[in-house]
mmCIF file of C-alpha atoms in Angstrom:
data_model
loop_
_atom_site.group_PDB
_atom_site.id
_atom_site.type_symbol
_atom_site.label_atom_id
_atom_site.label_comp_id
_atom_site.label_asym_id
_atom_site.label_seq_id
_atom_site.Cartn_x
_atom_site.Cartn_y
_atom_site.Cartn_z
ATOM 1 C CA MET K 1275 79.726 84.321 55.607
ATOM 2 C CA GLN K 1276 77.018 86.802 54.602
ATOM 3 C CA ILE K 1277 79.289 89.752 55.353
ATOM 4 C CA THR K 1278 82.032 88.212 53.225
ATOM 5 C CA LEU K 1279 79.662 87.565 50.307
ATOM 6 C CA ASN K 1280 78.359 91.102 50.612
ATOM 7 C CA LYS K 1281 81.918 92.471 50.467
ATOM 8 C CA ILE K 1282 82.755 90.250 47.491
ATOM 9 C CA ALA K 1283 79.677 91.473 45.598
ATOM 10 C CA ASN K 1284 80.513 95.101 46.410
ATOM 11 C CA TYR K 1285 84.095 94.584 45.255
ATOM 12 C CA LEU K 1286 82.947 92.975 41.989
ATOM 13 C CA ILE K 1287 80.531 95.827 41.278
ATOM 14 C CA VAL K 1288 83.207 98.449 41.944
ATOM 15 C CA MET K 1289 85.796 96.639 39.799
ATOM 16 C CA LEU K 1290 83.445 96.096 36.843
ATOM 17 C CA PRO K 1291 84.814 99.049 34.785
ATOM 18 C CA ILE K 1292 88.353 97.657 35.071
ATOM 19 C CA PHE K 1293 87.163 94.132 34.254
ATOM 20 C CA LEU K 1294 85.596 95.469 31.043
ATOM 21 C CA ILE K 1295 89.049 96.537 29.852
ATOM 22 C CA THR K 1296 90.535 93.073 30.380
ATOM 23 C CA GLY K 1297 88.058 91.401 28.059
ATOM 24 C CA PRO K 1298 84.808 89.486 28.299
ATOM 25 C CA PHE K 1299 85.893 86.733 30.706
ATOM 26 C CA LEU K 1300 86.362 88.734 33.911
ATOM 27 C CA SER K 1301 83.432 91.048 33.271
ATOM 28 C CA ASP K 1302 81.034 88.178 32.505
ATOM 29 C CA LEU K 1303 82.358 86.170 35.447
ATOM 30 C CA SER K 1304 81.834 89.086 37.809
ATOM 31 C CA VAL K 1305 78.284 89.651 36.512
ATOM 32 C CA VAL K 1306 77.418 85.987 37.069
ATOM 33 C CA LEU K 1307 78.977 85.971 40.546
ATOM 34 C CA ILE K 1308 77.109 89.158 41.501
ATOM 35 C CA ASP K 1309 73.886 87.559 40.266
ATOM 36 C CA LEU K 1310 74.489 84.337 42.194
ATOM 37 C CA ILE K 1311 75.309 86.197 45.412
ATOM 38 C CA PHE K 1312 72.178 88.301 44.938
ATOM 39 C CA ILE K 1313 70.006 85.220 44.433
ATOM 40 C CA TYR K 1314 71.596 83.627 47.513
ATOM 41 C CA PHE K 1315 70.732 86.672 49.660
ATOM 42 C CA VAL K 1316 67.193 86.876 48.279
ATOM 43 C CA ILE K 1317 66.552 83.226 49.100
ATOM 44 C CA LYS K 1318 68.353 83.347 52.448
ATOM 45 C CA GLU K 1319 66.573 86.509 53.617
ATOM 46 C CA LYS K 1320 63.287 85.602 51.886
ATOM 47 C CA LYS K 1321 63.117 88.935 50.045
ATOM 48 C CA PHE K 1322 61.197 87.628 47.056
ATOM 49 C CA ASN K 1323 59.666 91.045 46.457
ATOM 50 C CA TYR K 1324 62.622 91.721 44.135
ATOM 51 C CA PHE K 1325 61.196 89.065 41.821
ATOM 52 C CA ASN K 1326 57.592 90.172 42.332
ATOM 53 C CA ASN K 1327 58.228 93.419 40.520
ATOM 54 C CA PHE K 1328 56.586 94.662 37.332
ATOM 55 C CA VAL K 1329 59.899 95.631 35.711
ATOM 56 C CA PHE K 1330 61.462 92.277 36.607
ATOM 57 C CA LYS K 1331 58.521 90.418 35.082
ATOM 58 C CA ILE K 1332 58.691 92.497 31.878
ATOM 59 C CA LEU K 1333 62.431 91.869 31.521
ATOM 60 C CA ILE K 1334 62.000 88.137 32.103
ATOM 61 C CA LEU K 1335 59.221 88.075 29.499
ATOM 62 C CA PHE K 1336 61.515 89.922 27.095
ATOM 63 C CA ASN K 1337 64.270 87.359 27.735
ATOM 64 C CA LEU K 1338 61.776 84.578 27.117
ATOM 65 C CA TYR K 1339 60.657 86.301 23.906
ATOM 66 C CA ILE K 1340 64.174 86.631 22.471
ATOM 67 C CA SER K 1341 64.905 83.035 23.450
ATOM 68 C CA LEU K 1342 61.786 81.825 21.658
ATOM 69 C CA ARG K 1343 62.654 83.950 18.614
ATOM 70 C CA SER K 1344 65.998 82.139 18.534
ATOM 71 C CA LEU K 1345 64.173 78.967 17.557
ATOM 72 C CA PHE K 1346 63.488 80.541 14.151
ATOM 73 C CA ALA K 1347 67.106 81.468 13.420
ATOM 74 C CA GLU K 1348 69.303 79.732 10.869
ATOM 75 C CA ASP K 1349 71.765 78.443 13.453
ATOM 76 C CA ILE K 1350 69.408 77.578 16.306
ATOM 77 C CA LEU K 1351 72.011 76.398 18.828
ATOM 78 C CA LEU K 1352 74.200 79.458 18.443
ATOM 79 C CA SER K 1353 71.222 81.771 18.617
ATOM 80 C CA ILE K 1354 69.690 80.123 21.695
ATOM 81 C CA LYS K 1355 73.058 79.971 23.445
ATOM 82 C CA SER K 1356 73.524 83.707 23.060
ATOM 83 C CA SER K 1357 69.937 84.721 23.858
ATOM 84 C CA LEU K 1358 69.509 82.573 26.976
ATOM 85 C CA THR K 1359 72.523 84.126 28.647
ATOM 86 C CA TYR K 1360 71.061 87.640 28.504
ATOM 87 C CA VAL K 1361 68.988 86.868 31.597
ATOM 88 C CA ARG K 1362 72.104 87.573 33.681
ATOM 89 C CA PHE K 1363 71.747 91.283 32.903
ATOM 90 C CA THR K 1364 68.169 91.300 34.185
ATOM 91 C CA PHE K 1365 69.384 89.902 37.481
ATOM 92 C CA LEU K 1366 72.338 92.324 37.477
ATOM 93 C CA ILE K 1367 70.024 95.346 37.477
ATOM 94 C CA PHE K 1368 68.246 94.146 40.591
ATOM 95 C CA ALA K 1369 71.448 92.890 42.211
ATOM 96 C CA VAL K 1370 73.093 96.299 41.924
ATOM 97 C CA ASN K 1371 69.981 97.903 43.390
ATOM 98 C CA PHE K 1372 70.032 95.355 46.228
ATOM 99 C CA PHE K 1373 73.674 95.983 47.096
ATOM 100 C CA LEU K 1374 73.287 99.757 46.745
ATOM 101 C CA THR K 1375 70.644 99.713 49.465
ATOM 102 C CA ARG K 1376 73.005 97.733 51.714
ATOM 103 C CA ASN K 1377 76.098 99.873 51.145
ATOM 104 C CA LYS K 1378 75.677 103.603 50.728
ATOM 105 C CA ASN K 1379 79.384 104.017 49.805
ATOM 106 C CA LEU K 1380 79.085 101.666 46.834
ATOM 107 C CA ILE K 1381 78.075 104.357 44.332
ATOM 108 C CA SER K 1382 80.884 106.621 45.524
ATOM 109 C CA ASN K 1383 83.482 103.862 45.250
ATOM 110 C CA PHE K 1384 82.157 102.796 41.844
ATOM 111 C CA SER K 1385 82.293 106.397 40.614
ATOM 112 C CA LYS K 1386 85.895 106.801 41.758
ATOM 113 C CA VAL K 1387 87.020 103.605 40.026
ATOM 114 C CA PHE K 1388 85.049 104.479 36.899
ATOM 115 C CA LEU K 1389 86.538 107.982 36.686
ATOM 116 C CA PHE K 1390 90.026 106.611 37.324
ATOM 117 C CA THR K 1391 89.555 104.024 34.566
ATOM 118 C CA ILE K 1392 88.305 106.640 32.102
ATOM 119 C CA ALA K 1393 91.232 108.939 33.021
ATOM 120 C CA VAL K 1394 93.797 106.183 32.458
ATOM 121 C CA LEU K 1395 92.225 105.252 29.116
ATOM 122 C CA PHE K 1396 92.131 108.917 28.074
ATOM 123 C CA ILE K 1397 95.769 109.514 29.012
ATOM 124 C CA ASP K 1398 96.793 106.316 27.246
ATOM 125 C CA ALA K 1399 94.840 107.305 24.112
ATOM 126 C CA VAL K 1400 96.435 110.757 23.981
ATOM 127 C CA PHE K 1401 99.867 109.196 24.504
ATOM 128 C CA GLN K 1402 99.191 106.689 21.714
ATOM 129 C CA TYR K 1403 97.916 109.420 19.399
ATOM 130 C CA ILE K 1404 101.076 111.484 19.901
ATOM 131 C CA PHE K 1405 103.743 108.752 19.960
ATOM 132 C CA GLY K 1406 102.161 105.915 17.935
ATOM 133 C CA PHE K 1407 102.280 103.386 20.790
ATOM 134 C CA ASN K 1408 100.540 103.226 24.141
ATOM 135 C CA LEU K 1409 101.821 103.229 27.712
ATOM 136 C CA ILE K 1410 102.414 99.471 27.806
ATOM 137 C CA GLY K 1411 104.063 99.311 24.392
ATOM 138 C CA PHE K 1412 101.311 98.225 21.984
ATOM 139 C CA ASP K 1413 101.823 99.757 18.548
ATOM 140 C CA ASN K 1414 98.929 101.422 16.803
ATOM 141 C CA THR K 1415 98.431 99.070 13.844
ATOM 142 C CA ASN K 1416 95.413 100.936 12.494
ATOM 143 C CA PRO K 1417 96.052 104.649 11.991
ATOM 144 C CA ASP K 1418 92.300 105.337 11.784
ATOM 145 C CA LYS K 1419 91.557 104.043 15.291
ATOM 146 C CA LEU K 1420 93.255 104.226 18.639
ATOM 147 C CA ASN K 1421 93.561 100.873 20.406
ATOM 148 C CA GLY K 1422 94.593 102.100 23.841
ATOM 149 C CA LEU K 1423 94.879 99.331 26.404
ATOM 150 C CA PHE K 1424 92.636 97.052 24.348
ATOM 151 C CA GLY K 1425 95.469 95.552 22.280
ATOM 152 C CA ASP K 1426 94.545 94.790 18.678
ATOM 153 C CA GLU K 1427 90.882 95.702 19.096
ATOM 154 C CA GLY K 1428 89.873 99.208 18.077
ATOM 155 C CA VAL K 1429 87.170 99.515 20.733
ATOM 156 C CA LEU K 1430 88.482 102.427 22.773
ATOM 157 C CA GLY K 1431 85.764 104.768 21.534
ATOM 158 C CA SER K 1432 82.986 102.336 22.401
ATOM 159 C CA TYR K 1433 84.237 102.002 25.958
#
């Protein structure tokens, strides 16, 4: 089971650039699953030194700080809901480090998928700039921004 979980976590890390294109659901789900698999391995293998790290402690304190600051916001529930979930990114940093040490090919595979994703988005953006619609048929509704594969959202440049 550990080998399967390790492969799943590696797959999720490698596919993260593609999941970012699809929207927030798959990317957030993959981050949470990577975090949970990481926590499982840390507990199972008793490698608590990942949590006894100065950087980890600082990031957890920062997450605690922004969560406490949320209590002073106008809409407390909305603010706390958004600030409490940022802790997943703290765990993601250490999870990626953990899985990188286990699989030396992970960075190479991630780089290949990332470069492929950027190339597809670039080709799609150039195609949309020239023809007014992208490779899958979305029209460019805003002439000031290219949408690319992101549909109605003009977020291609921020990707």
